[in-house]
Amino acid sequence: MLFANDFFSSLFLIVFQSIFCGLYIWFTEYFKTNYYIQQKMNNSEKIKIISDIAASVAHEIRNPLTSVRGFIQLLGSGDLNQEKKIYYQKICLEELDRAQKIISDYLSLAKPDPENNEVIELEQEIHYACNILNSYANYQNIEIISTIKDRNVLIYGDKYKLRQAIINIGKNAIEAMSEDGVLEFEVHKHKKSALVIIRDNGIGMSVEQINRLGTPYYSTKDKGTGLGTMVSFSIIRKMQGSIDVQSEKWKGTTFTITLPLHDDR
């Protein structure tokens, strides 16, 4: 039948079908290979992050435990006066509290608590956070100012986790300032979003430091673990929000938290 009909037309059809089948098989294998490579890369990245966090947790916990061990040995000395015993005991408790906080922050990432979502009034949450931070700020001689530009700003989510995120950011801001610093909280609406602005006049951050914020175990503090900031970023993302950070060295930092308004959900 091939030679009975037009030979060249039949040959063209056969060649065209062969090329089409070959290209189809090549593209199928190409995308399949790329998919497997991408999956392996994602798994490798996850394993690397887990390894980094595990190693960092072990390292960070070892530091306070080493300090506690040393001071317990000193407490065993018979020639210590009562004042030194109280001082060493105080340091031991502080270091154990630090180790406990590291473990708690790590567990918040590894196994988050069940969410209890509800309608949240931002004005109340900002006042609550300011009251919590006020004693710590007074100790550092820092002034806290809250400005509510729009009333009745409602969002939806877990208010306890939102408090945790705001307090973490506020506490970091206080620690970044010297005496006579000012920490500002501002709430207002912008289009279909609620904005929470946290501004300080502390030491600020470089572009590189800003880009690394929220990554596993990166902190701008000497004794920081970075887990608090990472947890805060994770909480805001789970509430369908975002955090924008603007900062300049020695001129302060501004965190802008954007969350969807409850009416528009």
Phi, psi and omega in degrees: 000331179297317182274340181288323179269193180291112187297314185291324177295318179294319180296320178298318180296318181295315180296318180298316179295322179295317179295318180298315179296318179298316179294321179298315179295319182295315179295321179299312180294323181297312181290326178295316178297316179298322179297314179296320179296317179297318178298317179295320179296318179297316179296320179296320179294319178296316180297321180295316179298315179298318179296317180297315180295316180299316179295320181291320178299314179300318181293315183291324179287325180298324182300304179295326180294323177297317177298315180299317180300316180296317182287331175294321176298320178293324179295337179282351178290141184277346185260019180276138174276170185296324181297316179292322178299316179296320180295314180294322178297319179299316179296317179301315180295319178297318180291323177293323176296322178295318178297320179295321179294320178299315180295318180297317179295321179295318179294329177297327178280316186287322183217084182298147176293153177302141183277143176239080187284142179200172176285131185241131173264115188298325181302316180296319182291324178293318177297321179296313180297320179297319179296320179295318184280346189298317181295320178293322180292320178298322179297326180269003183060045180249137178265136178249129180236131176242133180234118179254101183280329178233131179274161175056047176272109186252136173230178182231130179165196179268109187292331180290322177288324176298317176302316180301316181295314182294317180294321177301313181294318179297319180295318177297322179296318179297318181290342180272357183249154173268187180298152182067022176281166180230127176250121184247136172245135181222137179232131173199169179264148173217107184058244182257020184234156171256134181246131171244115182252125179243115189234136175228166177244043183275207187285343178074182181220155174278171179298320180297319179294321178297316182296334182265355178298138178085358176272159185303122172057047169241129180217146177271356180264151182299319182253016181278155178252341181084350183291324180299314178294320180297318178296318180299314178299319180296319179298314181295320178297321180293337177270017179064027181250186180213158178236125175250133183242123175240129183206157176215137183306128177066012179235001176104175184223144177234121173260124176247110179264122180250125181229145179290139177293148182296324182296338185255011182278000000 
